[in-house]
Amino acid sequence: MHGRIPDNDGWKDLLIAQAHVLDTVYPQLLRNREPMFFARNTGHGFVDVSAGSGTRFQTPWASRGMAIGDINGDVNNDGKLDALVTTNNGPLYILRSETPAHNHRLLLDLVGHRSNRDAIGAEVTIKTAQGLQFATVTTAGSYLSSSDRRVHFGLGHETSAASIDIRWASGIMQKLTNVRANQVLRIHEPLSPTPASYK
């Protein structure tokens, strides 16, 4: 299954797998099966782009859980976020992003040492000429689903992040500067706050 999911422009889009949990609901009021919903963030609001995002966005189905991660082309880390969606008493669907890769991105793989190893709970702020973006390291977000814990940022036309600030779960603060785009960067939690520069 193919779709034009997030485009790495720096604005977080909205992808929703929806359905009623019961198959005995009154169809006059609610529906057990619903199509996927995708809204693109323009920076000034959300626009429904479901109609042009693939067949799964026109077909009603009983979706239950959704996991997000960069799985396109096996494990090539192409910077495009894909989605896996489970259905009630049905198959698992893979929504693979085929959005043209015109924009830049950054994928951060945080490793905790004083904090938990997976860095769950770490808060990340990146700054580019376009502004600030925020994310929290987590795998949660949907029913019985575990998404990629790595933190993904779309950078738009920016080829680097001026700075990355990390507040680890231990309370340690870490700052990186001049981080180039289009890479998967593994960042280890320091034992004490230590400024660092990555090219």
mmCIF file of C-alpha atoms in Angstrom:
data_model
loop_
_atom_site.group_PDB
_atom_site.id
_atom_site.type_symbol
_atom_site.label_atom_id
_atom_site.label_comp_id
_atom_site.label_asym_id
_atom_site.label_seq_id
_atom_site.Cartn_x
_atom_site.Cartn_y
_atom_site.Cartn_z
ATOM 1 C CA MET A 1 0.000 0.000 0.000
ATOM 2 C CA HIS A 2 1.322 3.392 -0.904
ATOM 3 C CA GLY A 3 0.566 6.878 0.335
ATOM 4 C CA ARG A 4 1.914 10.386 0.548
ATOM 5 C CA ILE A 5 2.454 10.580 4.309
ATOM 6 C CA PRO A 6 4.738 13.164 6.018
ATOM 7 C CA ASP A 7 6.855 15.359 3.723
ATOM 8 C CA ASN A 8 9.600 16.530 6.145
ATOM 9 C CA ASP A 9 8.683 20.191 5.730
ATOM 10 C CA GLY A 10 9.071 20.801 9.476
ATOM 11 C CA TRP A 11 5.335 20.891 10.231
ATOM 12 C CA LYS A 12 3.884 17.824 11.977
ATOM 13 C CA ASP A 13 1.072 16.234 9.978
ATOM 14 C CA LEU A 14 -1.868 14.247 11.365
ATOM 15 C CA LEU A 15 -2.498 10.580 10.478
ATOM 16 C CA ILE A 16 -5.492 8.865 12.090
ATOM 17 C CA ALA A 17 -6.547 5.210 12.054
ATOM 18 C CA GLN A 18 -10.160 5.232 13.229
ATOM 19 C CA ALA A 19 -13.058 2.840 13.834
ATOM 20 C CA HIS A 20 -15.612 2.036 16.518
ATOM 21 C CA VAL A 21 -14.529 -0.719 18.889
ATOM 22 C CA LEU A 22 -17.884 -2.548 18.589
ATOM 23 C CA ASP A 23 -19.317 -4.085 15.427
ATOM 24 C CA THR A 24 -22.867 -3.880 16.813
ATOM 25 C CA VAL A 25 -23.218 -0.080 16.816
ATOM 26 C CA TYR A 26 -26.236 1.508 15.149
ATOM 27 C CA PRO A 27 -25.171 2.570 11.640
ATOM 28 C CA GLN A 28 -27.483 5.587 11.859
ATOM 29 C CA LEU A 29 -25.277 7.037 14.596
ATOM 30 C CA LEU A 30 -21.839 5.426 14.363
ATOM 31 C CA ARG A 31 -19.913 3.156 12.017
ATOM 32 C CA ASN A 32 -17.732 0.237 12.981
ATOM 33 C CA ARG A 33 -15.492 0.734 9.953
ATOM 34 C CA GLU A 34 -13.952 4.049 8.932
ATOM 35 C CA PRO A 35 -11.349 5.035 6.319
ATOM 36 C CA MET A 36 -7.944 6.370 7.354
ATOM 37 C CA PHE A 37 -7.689 10.138 7.738
ATOM 38 C CA PHE A 38 -4.660 12.231 6.788
ATOM 39 C CA ALA A 39 -4.343 15.994 7.298
ATOM 40 C CA ARG A 40 -1.344 17.975 6.094
ATOM 41 C CA ASN A 41 -0.060 20.758 8.303
ATOM 42 C CA THR A 42 0.558 23.840 6.151
ATOM 43 C CA GLY A 43 1.915 25.904 9.033
ATOM 44 C CA HIS A 44 -1.336 27.869 9.002
ATOM 45 C CA GLY A 45 -3.715 24.999 9.728
ATOM 46 C CA PHE A 46 -4.557 21.473 8.631
ATOM 47 C CA VAL A 47 -5.811 20.483 5.171
ATOM 48 C CA ASP A 48 -7.538 17.140 4.539
ATOM 49 C CA VAL A 49 -5.446 15.365 1.876
ATOM 50 C CA SER A 50 -6.882 11.884 2.430
ATOM 51 C CA ALA A 51 -8.407 11.667 -1.056
ATOM 52 C CA GLY A 52 -5.006 11.762 -2.783
ATOM 53 C CA SER A 53 -3.111 9.626 -0.280
ATOM 54 C CA GLY A 54 -3.852 6.086 -1.468
ATOM 55 C CA THR A 55 -6.649 3.517 -1.555
ATOM 56 C CA ARG A 56 -6.598 2.891 2.201
ATOM 57 C CA PHE A 57 -7.834 6.432 2.696
ATOM 58 C CA GLN A 58 -11.009 5.686 0.736
ATOM 59 C CA THR A 59 -11.782 2.184 2.057
ATOM 60 C CA PRO A 60 -13.572 1.767 5.411
ATOM 61 C CA TRP A 61 -11.888 -0.732 7.742
ATOM 62 C CA ALA A 62 -11.846 -1.627 11.442
ATOM 63 C CA SER A 63 -8.436 -0.270 12.398
ATOM 64 C CA ARG A 64 -7.184 -0.823 15.942
ATOM 65 C CA GLY A 65 -3.545 0.174 16.406
ATOM 66 C CA MET A 66 -0.924 2.158 14.502
ATOM 67 C CA ALA A 67 2.875 2.258 14.756
ATOM 68 C CA ILE A 68 5.040 4.871 13.033
ATOM 69 C CA GLY A 69 8.641 4.517 11.897
ATOM 70 C CA ASP A 70 11.075 4.666 9.001
ATOM 71 C CA ILE A 71 10.646 1.183 7.505
ATOM 72 C CA ASN A 72 10.533 1.994 3.788
ATOM 73 C CA GLY A 73 12.747 -0.323 1.770
ATOM 74 C CA ASP A 74 13.383 -2.659 4.714
ATOM 75 C CA VAL A 75 15.857 -0.788 6.946
ATOM 76 C CA ASN A 76 17.314 1.833 4.634
ATOM 77 C CA ASN A 77 16.409 4.810 6.836
ATOM 78 C CA ASP A 78 15.361 6.907 3.852
ATOM 79 C CA GLY A 79 13.936 9.593 6.137
ATOM 80 C CA LYS A 80 10.304 9.007 5.191
ATOM 81 C CA LEU A 81 7.960 7.981 7.999
ATOM 82 C CA ASP A 82 5.822 4.932 7.281
ATOM 83 C CA ALA A 83 2.880 3.438 9.207
ATOM 84 C CA LEU A 84 1.799 -0.051 10.206
ATOM 85 C CA VAL A 85 -1.891 -0.425 11.032
ATOM 86 C CA THR A 86 -3.638 -3.426 12.581
ATOM 87 C CA THR A 87 -7.297 -4.273 11.980
ATOM 88 C CA ASN A 88 -9.856 -6.061 14.118
ATOM 89 C CA ASN A 89 -9.948 -9.739 13.007
ATOM 90 C CA GLY A 90 -8.129 -8.705 9.844
ATOM 91 C CA PRO A 91 -4.698 -8.241 8.312
ATOM 92 C CA LEU A 92 -1.865 -5.878 9.136
ATOM 93 C CA TYR A 93 -1.410 -3.066 6.622
ATOM 94 C CA ILE A 94 1.783 -1.213 5.774
ATOM 95 C CA LEU A 95 1.368 2.346 4.540
ATOM 96 C CA ARG A 96 4.630 3.165 2.802
ATOM 97 C CA SER A 97 5.412 6.803 2.171
ATOM 98 C CA GLU A 98 6.265 7.669 -1.414
ATOM 99 C CA THR A 99 6.383 11.399 -0.845
ATOM 100 C CA PRO A 100 9.134 12.955 -3.023
ATOM 101 C CA ALA A 101 12.265 13.525 -0.915
ATOM 102 C CA HIS A 102 12.795 17.238 -1.606
ATOM 103 C CA ASN A 103 13.088 18.249 2.050
ATOM 104 C CA HIS A 104 15.784 17.458 4.606
ATOM 105 C CA ARG A 105 15.387 15.529 7.833
ATOM 106 C CA LEU A 106 17.185 14.382 10.964
ATOM 107 C CA LEU A 107 16.706 11.147 12.900
ATOM 108 C CA LEU A 108 18.078 11.036 16.455
ATOM 109 C CA ASP A 109 18.829 7.726 18.171
ATOM 110 C CA LEU A 110 19.262 8.524 21.873
ATOM 111 C CA VAL A 111 21.029 6.078 24.192
ATOM 112 C CA GLY A 112 20.692 6.582 27.933
ATOM 113 C CA HIS A 113 23.368 5.736 30.504
ATOM 114 C CA ARG A 114 22.302 7.426 33.729
ATOM 115 C CA SER A 115 18.731 7.434 32.379
ATOM 116 C CA ASN A 116 17.028 4.316 31.000
ATOM 117 C CA ARG A 117 18.838 2.742 28.037
ATOM 118 C CA ASP A 118 16.080 3.577 25.528
ATOM 119 C CA ALA A 119 16.052 7.227 26.658
ATOM 120 C CA ILE A 120 12.284 7.116 27.148
ATOM 121 C CA GLY A 121 11.118 10.471 28.508
ATOM 122 C CA ALA A 122 14.008 12.514 27.128
ATOM 123 C CA GLU A 123 12.836 15.884 25.790
ATOM 124 C CA VAL A 124 14.426 17.184 22.599
ATOM 125 C CA THR A 125 14.345 20.716 21.170
ATOM 126 C CA ILE A 126 15.956 21.554 17.847
ATOM 127 C CA LYS A 127 16.501 25.001 16.397
ATOM 128 C CA THR A 128 16.845 25.888 12.726
ATOM 129 C CA ALA A 129 16.404 29.106 10.786
ATOM 130 C CA GLN A 130 12.789 28.010 10.390
ATOM 131 C CA GLY A 131 12.204 28.009 14.168
ATOM 132 C CA LEU A 132 11.927 25.517 17.026
ATOM 133 C CA GLN A 133 10.648 21.937 17.062
ATOM 134 C CA PHE A 134 9.964 19.748 20.074
ATOM 135 C CA ALA A 135 9.687 16.002 20.697
ATOM 136 C CA THR A 136 9.695 13.523 23.571
ATOM 137 C CA VAL A 137 11.285 10.095 23.217
ATOM 138 C CA THR A 138 8.509 7.508 23.488
ATOM 139 C CA THR A 139 7.181 4.404 21.770
ATOM 140 C CA ALA A 140 3.581 4.988 22.906
ATOM 141 C CA GLY A 141 0.793 6.629 20.968
ATOM 142 C CA SER A 142 -1.717 4.025 19.832
ATOM 143 C CA TYR A 143 -3.558 0.957 21.134
ATOM 144 C CA LEU A 144 -1.260 -2.069 21.669
ATOM 145 C CA SER A 145 1.324 -0.474 19.384
ATOM 146 C CA SER A 146 4.977 0.449 19.779
ATOM 147 C CA SER A 147 6.461 2.983 17.374
ATOM 148 C CA ASP A 148 10.107 3.672 16.546
ATOM 149 C CA ARG A 149 11.649 5.305 19.634
ATOM 150 C CA ARG A 150 14.058 7.320 17.491
ATOM 151 C CA VAL A 151 13.100 10.997 17.221
ATOM 152 C CA HIS A 152 12.364 12.249 13.715
ATOM 153 C CA PHE A 153 12.463 15.888 12.613
ATOM 154 C CA GLY A 154 11.625 17.306 9.215
ATOM 155 C CA LEU A 155 13.908 20.259 8.426
ATOM 156 C CA GLY A 156 12.343 21.582 5.242
ATOM 157 C CA HIS A 157 15.017 23.311 3.135
ATOM 158 C CA GLU A 158 17.448 23.616 6.048
ATOM 159 C CA THR A 159 20.630 21.563 5.624
ATOM 160 C CA SER A 160 21.521 21.619 9.322
ATOM 161 C CA ALA A 161 20.159 22.218 12.789
ATOM 162 C CA ALA A 162 21.776 25.160 14.535
ATOM 163 C CA SER A 163 21.343 23.456 17.886
ATOM 164 C CA ILE A 164 19.842 20.418 19.585
ATOM 165 C CA ASP A 165 18.996 20.598 23.285
ATOM 166 C CA ILE A 166 18.270 17.372 25.162
ATOM 167 C CA ARG A 167 16.877 17.083 28.652
ATOM 168 C CA TRP A 168 17.487 13.467 29.649
ATOM 169 C CA ALA A 169 15.205 11.664 32.112
ATOM 170 C CA SER A 170 18.059 11.865 34.644
ATOM 171 C CA GLY A 171 17.835 15.661 34.502
ATOM 172 C CA ILE A 172 21.128 16.039 32.625
ATOM 173 C CA MET A 173 21.058 18.741 29.959
ATOM 174 C CA GLN A 174 23.036 18.256 26.750
ATOM 175 C CA LYS A 175 23.563 20.660 23.851
ATOM 176 C CA LEU A 176 24.800 19.867 20.344
ATOM 177 C CA THR A 177 25.500 22.499 17.691
ATOM 178 C CA ASN A 178 25.805 22.626 13.918
ATOM 179 C CA VAL A 179 24.260 19.216 13.250
ATOM 180 C CA ARG A 180 24.064 18.374 9.549
ATOM 181 C CA ALA A 181 20.810 17.107 8.080
ATOM 182 C CA ASN A 182 19.968 13.790 6.370
ATOM 183 C CA GLN A 183 21.574 11.446 8.861
ATOM 184 C CA VAL A 184 20.747 9.047 11.657
ATOM 185 C CA LEU A 185 22.690 10.430 14.607
ATOM 186 C CA ARG A 186 23.277 8.291 17.695
ATOM 187 C CA ILE A 187 23.633 10.433 20.808
ATOM 188 C CA HIS A 188 24.878 8.998 24.089
ATOM 189 C CA GLU A 189 23.816 10.530 27.382
ATOM 190 C CA PRO A 190 26.833 12.098 29.085
ATOM 191 C CA LEU A 191 27.596 11.417 32.725
ATOM 192 C CA SER A 192 27.547 15.166 33.244
ATOM 193 C CA PRO A 193 26.430 18.104 31.065
ATOM 194 C CA THR A 194 29.018 18.520 28.320
ATOM 195 C CA PRO A 195 28.634 20.847 25.312
ATOM 196 C CA ALA A 196 29.367 19.065 22.045
ATOM 197 C CA SER A 197 29.553 19.984 18.387
ATOM 198 C CA TYR A 198 28.650 17.543 15.609
ATOM 199 C CA LYS A 199 29.271 18.127 11.930
#
